[in-house]
XYZ file of C-alpha atoms in Angstrom:
673
model
C 77.571 120.436 84.858
C 74.991 121.591 82.210
C 72.680 124.015 83.092
C 70.570 125.179 79.977
C 69.451 121.949 78.676
C 66.945 122.934 75.708
C 66.415 119.415 73.646
C 63.568 118.920 76.481
C 61.132 121.510 74.727
C 57.928 120.049 74.036
C 56.807 119.708 70.550
C 55.008 123.039 69.801
C 51.783 121.596 66.970
C 50.349 123.979 64.510
C 47.303 126.036 64.808
C 45.062 123.377 63.402
C 46.640 120.180 64.665
C 46.338 122.282 68.233
C 42.725 122.703 67.433
C 42.410 119.192 66.571
C 44.210 117.769 69.563
C 42.057 119.247 71.835
C 38.714 118.916 70.361
C 39.913 114.985 69.915
C 40.711 114.752 73.669
C 37.326 116.344 74.419
C 35.579 114.315 72.609
C 37.317 110.811 74.056
C 37.348 111.712 77.402
C 33.626 113.671 78.158
C 30.255 111.532 77.967
C 29.101 112.036 74.102
C 25.305 111.108 74.802
C 22.521 113.177 75.897
C 18.613 112.752 75.805
C 15.768 115.720 75.622
C 14.346 113.655 78.261
C 16.975 114.230 80.658
C 16.012 116.843 83.186
C 17.293 120.586 82.591
C 19.851 120.871 84.726
C 21.042 117.305 83.680
C 21.866 119.034 80.024
C 23.233 122.218 81.335
C 25.508 120.112 83.287
C 26.259 117.862 80.422
C 27.500 121.242 78.225
C 29.086 123.401 80.863
C 31.290 120.087 81.362
C 32.161 120.040 78.035
C 33.021 123.728 77.535
C 34.983 123.592 80.545
C 37.340 120.383 79.888
C 38.302 122.303 75.813
C 39.033 125.554 78.171
C 41.268 123.753 80.741
C 42.733 121.400 78.072
C 44.036 124.644 76.137
C 44.837 126.106 79.340
C 47.435 123.419 80.279
C 48.991 122.927 76.594
C 49.848 126.603 76.411
C 50.890 126.662 79.493
C 53.361 124.026 79.147
C 54.910 126.059 75.865
C 54.862 129.043 78.209
C 56.666 127.401 81.140
C 59.288 125.481 78.706
C 60.388 128.144 76.601
C 62.995 130.268 78.042
C 62.762 133.874 79.058
C 65.572 135.607 78.274
C 65.660 137.863 81.133
C 65.735 135.174 83.459
C 68.802 133.098 81.507
C 72.579 134.368 81.688
C 73.522 136.760 79.563
C 74.820 134.875 77.395
C 72.538 132.798 76.041
C 69.908 135.851 75.916
C 72.084 137.804 73.666
C 72.802 134.414 72.083
C 68.849 133.722 71.186
C 68.500 137.695 70.220
C 70.937 137.238 67.615
C 69.715 133.752 66.229
C 65.941 134.438 66.794
C 65.253 138.448 67.136
C 64.389 138.758 70.887
C 61.630 141.244 70.246
C 59.933 138.679 67.802
C 60.809 136.066 70.555
C 58.864 137.483 73.140
C 55.934 138.988 70.995
C 55.014 135.203 69.897
C 55.191 134.225 73.921
C 52.943 136.831 74.840
C 50.396 136.197 71.965
C 49.986 132.883 73.665
C 49.769 134.209 76.849
C 46.741 136.364 75.680
C 45.069 133.436 73.604
C 45.259 131.786 76.831
C 43.990 134.558 78.769
C 40.879 135.300 76.094
C 39.939 131.538 75.971
C 39.823 131.512 79.803
C 37.304 134.699 79.678
C 35.203 133.229 76.931
C 34.516 129.816 78.940
C 33.604 131.789 81.991
C 31.177 133.864 79.634
C 29.211 130.767 78.319
C 29.299 128.995 81.385
C 27.542 131.921 82.844
C 25.426 131.744 79.544
C 24.886 128.052 79.736
C 23.503 127.886 83.771
C 19.615 129.867 82.144
C 19.714 127.828 79.108
C 16.140 126.442 79.145
C 16.401 123.731 76.504
C 18.387 121.274 74.615
C 19.204 123.029 71.840
C 20.053 126.470 73.298
C 22.555 124.436 75.569
C 23.817 122.971 72.562
C 24.528 125.969 70.628
C 25.768 127.766 73.142
C 28.380 125.018 73.418
C 29.167 125.261 69.942
C 29.461 128.697 70.009
C 32.252 128.603 73.019
C 34.231 126.170 71.450
C 34.105 127.738 68.103
C 35.456 131.170 69.469
C 37.901 129.064 71.583
C 39.155 127.479 68.032
C 39.410 131.053 66.337
C 41.269 132.404 69.151
C 43.878 129.281 68.422
C 44.028 129.631 64.994
C 44.687 133.257 64.702
C 47.651 132.508 66.501
C 49.019 130.272 64.327
C 52.050 132.190 63.058
C 53.408 132.464 66.328
C 53.047 128.502 67.059
C 54.761 128.121 63.700
C 58.040 130.408 64.312
C 58.298 128.941 68.480
C 58.562 125.304 66.808
C 61.185 126.729 64.208
C 62.942 128.147 67.507
C 62.452 125.049 69.218
C 63.908 123.008 66.438
C 67.192 125.062 66.458
C 67.513 125.337 69.949
C 67.317 121.342 70.136
C 70.554 121.801 68.065
C 72.428 124.568 70.295
C 75.436 122.750 71.783
C 75.356 122.878 75.866
C 77.654 125.642 77.118
C 78.073 126.159 80.847
C 79.346 129.927 80.971
C 80.937 128.814 84.491
C 82.893 126.120 84.068
C 86.552 126.449 82.673
C 86.601 127.138 79.014
C 88.701 127.558 76.435
C 87.628 129.915 73.417
C 89.263 130.054 69.991
C 88.877 133.057 67.286
C 90.188 134.278 64.647
C 89.827 135.063 60.693
C 88.191 132.105 58.706
C 90.189 129.329 57.664
C 93.182 129.630 59.947
C 92.907 126.058 61.626
C 90.980 126.970 64.534
C 88.703 123.498 63.754
C 91.435 121.563 62.990
C 93.077 122.529 66.666
C 89.578 121.715 68.660
C 89.737 118.379 66.871
C 93.282 117.498 68.188
C 93.003 118.303 71.913
C 89.119 117.138 72.305
C 87.011 114.005 71.164
C 85.068 117.086 68.927
C 84.258 116.236 65.300
C 84.220 119.264 63.611
C 84.234 119.506 59.632
C 87.063 120.960 58.441
C 87.694 122.118 54.626
C 90.186 124.426 52.545
C 87.773 127.295 52.252
C 86.261 129.845 54.238
C 83.372 129.889 56.596
C 83.086 125.865 57.041
C 82.599 126.779 60.799
C 78.624 128.078 61.130
C 77.491 127.806 64.651
C 79.396 127.318 68.267
C 80.822 124.125 68.508
C 82.023 122.350 71.695
C 84.339 119.346 72.997
C 85.784 118.427 75.982
C 89.721 117.814 77.204
C 91.304 117.130 80.397
C 94.025 119.240 82.035
C 95.373 118.413 85.683
C 92.743 116.276 86.562
C 89.352 118.976 85.460
C 87.219 118.785 82.370
C 87.981 121.300 80.065
C 85.440 123.164 77.766
C 86.617 124.315 74.117
C 84.422 125.905 72.349
C 85.653 126.884 68.676
C 83.940 130.128 67.107
C 82.880 130.666 63.308
C 85.386 133.228 61.824
C 85.300 136.967 62.007
C 86.022 139.521 59.550
C 87.646 142.855 60.230
C 84.427 145.428 59.453
C 82.205 147.399 61.613
C 80.082 145.651 64.380
C 76.681 146.733 63.020
C 77.643 144.981 59.452
C 78.734 141.824 60.736
C 76.406 139.233 59.893
C 74.886 136.259 62.166
C 77.495 133.997 61.870
C 80.054 136.099 63.147
C 77.620 137.985 65.837
C 77.922 134.377 67.653
C 81.653 135.013 67.973
C 81.461 138.359 68.806
C 78.618 137.174 71.557
C 80.901 134.462 73.505
C 84.015 136.552 73.347
C 81.587 138.861 75.379
C 80.260 137.204 77.936
C 82.216 134.086 78.296
C 84.966 133.995 81.248
C 87.394 131.870 78.995
C 91.062 131.968 78.542
C 91.269 133.381 74.485
C 93.443 131.902 71.602
C 93.685 134.119 68.879
C 94.716 132.349 65.865
C 97.136 133.645 63.273
C 97.883 132.044 60.063
C 101.233 133.059 59.292
C 101.322 131.170 55.525
C 98.680 133.119 54.194
C 96.804 130.605 53.039
C 93.917 131.547 54.740
C 93.197 134.415 51.894
C 93.936 136.846 54.442
C 97.300 139.049 55.304
C 99.164 139.373 58.740
C 98.132 142.745 58.749
C 94.722 142.531 57.850
C 94.959 139.686 60.894
C 96.476 142.352 63.224
C 93.487 145.014 62.598
C 91.203 142.571 63.256
C 92.929 141.699 66.796
C 92.679 145.295 67.727
C 89.232 145.958 66.338
C 87.778 143.277 68.858
C 90.668 143.882 71.544
C 87.918 145.594 74.008
C 86.492 142.004 74.154
C 89.452 140.264 75.812
C 89.469 142.214 78.916
C 89.604 140.665 81.960
C 90.289 137.237 80.072
C 93.738 135.300 79.260
C 95.198 135.844 75.966
C 97.181 133.757 74.052
C 98.058 134.570 70.584
C 98.666 131.547 68.126
C 100.813 131.254 64.962
C 99.529 128.771 63.150
C 100.668 126.687 59.807
C 104.374 126.939 60.541
C 104.959 123.748 58.516
C 103.880 125.990 55.526
C 106.242 129.079 56.742
C 107.954 129.443 60.217
C 107.989 132.535 62.548
C 111.529 132.662 61.383
C 111.262 133.050 57.684
C 108.720 136.044 57.562
C 109.337 139.501 56.677
C 110.638 142.051 58.561
C 107.506 144.027 58.430
C 105.366 141.183 59.402
C 107.602 140.302 62.133
C 107.656 143.950 63.458
C 103.796 143.152 63.499
C 103.876 139.887 65.199
C 106.051 141.186 67.748
C 103.576 144.315 68.347
C 100.517 141.664 68.722
C 102.553 139.956 71.357
C 103.684 143.184 73.301
C 99.243 144.366 73.427
C 98.373 140.523 74.404
C 101.383 140.987 77.530
C 100.013 144.368 78.527
C 96.482 142.612 78.507
C 98.046 139.686 81.131
C 99.465 142.293 83.134
C 96.286 144.411 83.431
C 94.547 141.180 84.492
C 96.962 139.514 86.870
C 98.294 140.649 89.867
C 101.799 139.048 89.519
C 102.251 139.101 86.109
C 105.331 140.979 84.973
C 105.148 143.000 81.516
C 108.135 141.848 80.402
C 108.247 138.314 80.708
C 106.002 137.940 77.165
C 107.415 134.580 76.152
C 103.934 132.777 77.479
C 101.840 135.093 75.285
C 102.919 134.132 71.600
C 103.155 130.247 70.806
C 103.616 128.619 67.478
C 102.143 125.428 66.410
C 101.115 123.347 63.147
C 97.999 121.215 63.730
C 99.319 119.010 60.386
C 102.243 118.022 62.074
C 100.912 118.296 65.929
C 103.961 120.632 66.871
C 103.183 122.564 70.029
C 99.734 121.809 70.237
C 99.814 119.894 73.357
C 102.273 123.415 74.625
C 99.311 125.541 73.531
C 96.481 123.806 75.271
C 99.024 123.394 78.203
C 99.658 127.451 78.217
C 96.125 128.076 78.095
C 94.667 126.434 81.017
C 97.715 127.308 83.277
C 96.976 130.793 82.758
C 93.172 130.412 82.926
C 93.948 128.082 86.261
C 95.963 131.313 87.373
C 93.764 133.846 86.433
C 90.597 132.433 88.718
C 92.719 132.160 91.588
C 93.400 135.402 91.394
C 89.897 136.362 91.096
C 89.258 134.348 94.127
C 92.311 136.055 96.110
C 90.639 139.622 95.631
C 87.379 138.617 96.435
C 85.856 139.273 99.724
C 85.206 135.064 100.466
C 88.791 134.723 100.913
C 89.316 136.429 104.027
C 86.619 134.283 105.708
C 88.371 131.090 104.597
C 91.736 132.758 106.224
C 90.229 133.367 109.180
C 89.387 129.472 109.731
C 93.360 128.536 108.472
C 96.304 128.409 110.899
C 99.625 126.759 110.167
C 101.146 125.962 113.377
C 105.422 126.688 113.880
C 106.376 125.627 116.836
C 109.053 127.304 118.300
C 112.836 125.635 119.393
C 112.653 124.531 122.951
C 116.456 124.019 123.779
C 119.723 124.113 121.288
C 119.555 120.182 121.370
C 119.201 118.621 117.736
C 116.585 116.300 117.065
C 117.610 114.080 113.815
C 114.818 112.193 112.647
C 114.593 108.582 114.185
C 113.466 105.087 112.060
C 112.476 102.190 114.506
C 114.722 98.886 113.695
C 111.927 97.149 112.981
C 110.735 99.506 109.884
C 114.535 99.513 108.769
C 114.093 95.379 108.668
C 110.905 95.579 106.835
C 112.691 98.095 104.147
C 115.240 95.400 103.697
C 113.356 92.537 103.476
C 110.900 94.186 101.104
C 113.952 95.293 99.078
C 115.705 91.967 99.228
C 111.933 90.533 97.732
C 112.117 92.923 95.081
C 115.502 92.570 94.173
C 114.927 88.557 93.770
C 114.103 87.376 90.315
C 111.404 86.315 89.009
C 110.582 83.122 86.448
C 110.005 85.499 83.873
C 113.032 87.484 84.482
C 115.183 84.618 84.418
C 113.842 83.389 80.722
C 114.246 86.446 79.372
C 117.673 86.098 80.194
C 117.995 82.680 79.156
C 116.702 82.872 75.381
C 113.225 83.878 76.144
C 109.708 81.626 75.484
C 110.428 78.380 73.957
C 114.291 78.246 74.733
C 113.738 78.356 78.682
C 112.327 75.880 80.357
C 110.563 76.441 83.685
C 112.122 73.875 86.529
C 109.184 72.907 88.742
C 111.419 70.940 91.416
C 113.814 73.558 92.609
C 111.011 74.629 95.516
C 110.434 70.994 96.912
C 110.603 70.788 100.355
C 112.342 67.299 100.589
C 114.392 65.491 103.433
C 117.527 65.472 101.171
C 118.591 68.240 98.610
C 119.343 65.906 96.299
C 116.199 63.818 95.676
C 114.607 66.951 93.814
C 116.955 66.473 90.681
C 115.702 62.475 91.263
C 113.748 61.130 87.810
C 110.797 58.878 89.383
C 109.729 56.443 86.835
C 106.202 55.625 86.068
C 106.576 52.276 84.636
C 108.806 49.383 85.891
C 109.153 45.522 83.754
C 105.589 46.382 82.382
C 103.997 47.352 85.659
C 102.499 50.086 87.102
C 104.842 51.516 89.596
C 102.723 52.357 92.360
C 101.818 48.120 92.494
C 104.928 47.724 94.751
C 104.897 50.525 97.049
C 103.841 47.756 99.747
C 105.303 44.454 99.409
C 102.607 42.873 101.431
C 99.760 44.203 99.595
C 98.853 40.569 98.478
C 99.500 39.343 102.021
C 97.149 41.766 103.613
C 94.541 41.163 100.653
C 94.086 37.203 101.563
C 93.635 38.052 105.660
C 90.876 40.635 104.401
C 88.804 38.108 102.721
C 89.270 35.260 105.417
C 88.218 38.130 107.691
C 85.049 38.908 105.701
C 84.128 34.795 105.219
C 84.304 34.447 108.750
C 81.417 37.232 109.553
C 79.702 36.108 107.073
C 79.408 32.873 108.400
C 78.748 34.065 112.129
C 75.527 36.133 110.726
C 73.904 32.792 109.422
C 74.666 31.120 112.483
C 72.614 33.295 114.402
C 70.055 33.543 111.937
C 69.629 29.839 112.760
C 69.433 30.487 116.698
C 66.178 33.249 116.657
C 64.554 32.701 119.135
C 60.365 31.778 118.638
C 57.590 33.542 120.610
C 56.392 30.428 122.087
C 59.975 30.184 123.996
C 59.109 33.554 125.608
C 58.197 34.327 129.191
C 55.246 36.323 130.030
C 57.343 39.632 130.853
C 59.237 39.269 127.384
C 55.682 39.207 125.889
C 54.179 41.894 127.536
C 57.422 43.556 126.476
C 57.614 42.753 123.106
C 53.335 43.969 122.460
C 54.720 47.260 123.780
C 57.468 47.338 121.595
C 55.435 46.739 118.789
C 52.845 49.671 119.342
C 55.139 52.273 119.755
C 56.146 50.730 116.238
C 53.124 50.732 114.807
C 52.037 54.353 116.179
C 55.409 55.849 114.940
C 54.842 54.315 111.846
C 51.188 55.741 111.626
C 52.629 59.183 112.769
C 55.217 59.700 109.947
C 52.624 58.228 107.641
C 50.597 61.371 108.577
C 53.204 64.210 108.516
C 54.597 62.816 104.904
C 50.890 62.679 103.428
C 49.487 65.715 104.896
C 52.714 67.746 105.616
C 52.375 70.485 106.976
C 48.415 71.793 105.538
C 46.766 68.919 108.048
C 44.016 70.878 109.790
C 44.864 71.064 114.067
C 41.737 68.672 115.712
C 40.898 70.869 118.836
C 41.392 68.457 121.842
C 37.818 68.155 122.445
C 37.784 66.264 119.413
C 40.931 63.913 119.919
C 39.761 60.249 119.459
C 42.577 59.000 121.748
C 41.121 61.166 124.888
C 44.558 62.412 125.677
C 43.191 65.305 127.162
C 40.534 64.448 129.186
C 39.339 66.319 132.686
C 39.641 63.453 134.643
C 43.258 63.211 133.466
C 43.849 66.982 134.653
C 42.465 66.376 137.355
C 44.693 63.724 138.256
C 47.771 65.727 137.224
C 46.460 68.729 139.845
C 45.654 65.622 142.760
C 49.711 64.936 141.926
C 50.786 68.261 141.993
C 49.012 68.523 145.720
C 46.687 70.876 144.134
C 42.375 70.893 144.588
C 40.759 70.167 141.223
C 37.626 70.762 141.927
C 37.003 74.623 140.837
C 38.769 74.187 137.876
C 36.506 70.390 137.217
C 33.186 72.770 138.194
C 34.443 75.537 135.589
C 35.383 72.778 132.671
C 31.958 71.291 132.854
C 29.782 74.819 133.241
C 31.278 75.378 130.006
C 30.693 72.069 128.449
C 27.118 72.690 129.445
C 26.781 76.027 128.557
C 27.864 74.508 124.779
C 25.651 72.243 124.245
C 22.706 74.464 124.735
C 21.771 74.024 127.923
C 19.694 77.256 129.987
C 20.717 78.549 132.983
C 19.020 77.433 135.881
C 16.910 79.522 137.596
C 17.819 79.334 141.225
C 20.233 82.417 139.960
C 17.169 84.456 140.500
C 15.705 84.991 143.843
C 12.236 84.134 144.921
C 11.321 87.710 145.997
C 11.675 89.066 142.613
C 10.341 86.116 140.403
C 6.635 87.695 140.743
C 8.187 91.095 139.912
C 9.962 89.923 136.646
C 8.628 87.949 133.507
C 10.906 85.238 132.789
C 9.220 84.619 129.136
C 8.184 87.906 128.259
C 12.291 89.080 127.609
C 12.847 85.943 125.553
C 9.973 86.651 123.422
C 10.690 90.517 122.417
C 14.435 89.453 121.579
C 12.780 86.861 119.479
C 10.443 89.396 117.613
C 13.347 91.657 117.357
C 15.828 89.376 115.786
C 12.952 88.072 113.581
C 12.181 91.961 112.007
C 15.795 92.609 111.915
C 16.742 89.781 109.525
C 13.727 90.742 107.263
C 15.124 92.414 104.346
C 14.393 96.431 103.296
C 12.336 96.995 100.224
C 13.944 98.405 97.234
C 11.679 101.441 96.795
C 11.702 102.929 100.771
C 13.442 105.749 101.759
C 16.210 105.614 103.541
C 17.635 108.521 105.834
C 20.364 110.479 104.195
C 19.475 109.203 100.842
C 18.000 112.484 100.185
C 14.388 111.537 99.392
C 11.801 113.678 101.227
C 9.492 110.109 101.126
C 8.776 106.641 99.903
C 6.643 108.048 96.956
C 8.952 110.312 96.225
C 11.949 107.548 95.618
C 9.697 105.372 94.135
C 8.906 107.978 91.484
C 12.623 108.819 90.968
C 13.411 104.740 90.655
C 10.783 104.733 87.869
C 12.039 107.677 85.820
C 15.741 106.064 86.181
C 14.153 102.798 84.792
C 12.389 104.345 82.084
C 15.570 106.230 80.944
C 17.585 103.761 80.813
C 15.042 101.373 78.843
C 16.315 102.520 75.671
C 20.276 101.939 76.777
C 19.367 98.303 77.664
C 17.562 97.734 75.048
C 20.669 98.540 72.704
C 23.163 96.377 75.292
C 24.845 99.624 76.312
C 27.005 100.346 79.474
C 26.320 103.671 80.072
C 25.724 107.100 78.362
C 29.198 107.101 76.887
C 29.239 103.829 75.439
C 29.142 103.993 71.596
C 30.946 100.955 70.729
C 29.677 99.023 67.694
C 29.600 95.345 68.207
C 28.779 94.038 64.651
C 30.600 96.396 62.277
C 29.590 94.700 58.926
C 26.767 92.607 59.440
C 26.152 89.886 57.272
C 23.084 90.052 55.879
C 24.324 93.492 54.672
C 27.573 92.497 53.399
C 27.353 89.492 51.986
C 25.530 88.085 48.219
C 25.015 89.940 45.316
C 23.044 93.276 45.327
C 20.070 92.796 42.330
C 19.697 95.593 39.188
C 18.291 98.880 40.954
C 18.542 101.187 43.939
C 20.777 100.388 46.701
C 19.517 103.007 48.765
C 17.520 100.573 51.035
C 20.273 100.865 54.091
């Protein structure tokens, strides 16, 4: 899992580009036209909006830069020290602090000038205040230009840093330059690190990934380290020192036995002793490389003695960090290999991975969390209840199934038979041996396809011609019977009255079905549903409903009266005045309410005048609204004349009018435009 990804940091523009971006955005996203004929409050609001928008744009962009750049106090110590080595922690913090100060200054400038704009007494005064506000903001941004340029360089370099997870399983390779570190990481991972026969080819950290025991491992190649004091080491060497100091990894210290790297074994041993404190609490393996040029057994006695001393010190480190390690058993602390012949490369990788896994398990066992896990784990061991032996019992069905599977497994396949009998092209597969026939000898019989020039299938049925003649005679008899039936058709004159009536019913029914089918076919599902009162066939009538209710033994009078009253109300009949009592007739005027209702309906349908004031619009009376409408029309008169959509419409319909850009110009002045 990658915890830190610096490739997504937003690009930091320079001071001049920053100002151009913000001012261009202000020009594009705020109104650009204001007239001296506007009210002073509208003019003030116009310029205050520009100042506030500019300040907010500066604030958003600066906040994005400050939030996306990592804070050294919040990242992992490895990345904190790495950035201190590469970019100088003080310079980095100072640049971010200057941007934060610029953001606060711009906010303060905005507040001051907005306060002054509230009391601007003319368009000119407001415009000058706006220019001063934007000018001071741009001056502040130009002063922090060097900080922006520095942060852009830092961003570009951070984007090229490898994604290193400080908490995952890691193998760290270190040693003198040109001892084979990059060749080793290229062999065990998919990384492609440049390898050259000179020192300091690797100038930065490179990361590769490999697999061991179904786990993903991170392998880091560090630049070469020279044996001199810490304060004399350059930036490239400090990258390796930072990785050794902060990453919990298995360390592989490479030694060149052949001396082709330019440094003797004694010098390499001195480097090991000088950086030995960085190996504390880490699995350590000394790797003797380039054994194809100089085997370990052929070294001089004094050099072999140096190697043995390094081996003992490495074993002491292992004994100090692992609880179950034995100091005398130091075979795993010294390994030999050759990246040229790849001899021992995989053994070195496996040993480093195994030591790191063991160390991580030991650390977890010593932690306080292991007690919580052990409290939840219980291994039950059943106690014997008697002295009787109970050997494992396998059911008979399982034994038979195993025997069947073994028999199937032992059965030879066609591929096996083909390999036994000469292979492909020599062995021919028998396709008939699995046929299920009544007699086994029939499997190998050869069945011909052609006999005496005829297809053998023609001779399967000996009576086929006789059956064909019978079938043809039967077809002729059926055809003659059909002709006879056509001649004997009855005419309508010979039908009885009952048959004629039945025939007429059948024809009507057939015609109706045809019409319904055609209607469905033409209109499909888009045809309208006709209400019952419009049906032409009068299938659903009140009289029919009455007859149906009478047949059911019900009284249809109430239902029929209700239907008739509804139909009468639809035709616009007035209600009978019998519903009003005779005593109330004098006290109540029937015609008067209807007159009031008609008058109210007429007043409601009339439209209100445009200049009439409506409660809630914010006008005191109609006169004030008329005056406001007249001012609005007067202000938009020039804009409408120029076919503008609004105050912010700056579209030029015709950039090159034909009468100005066509034809020849005579000798003389051309400044008439």
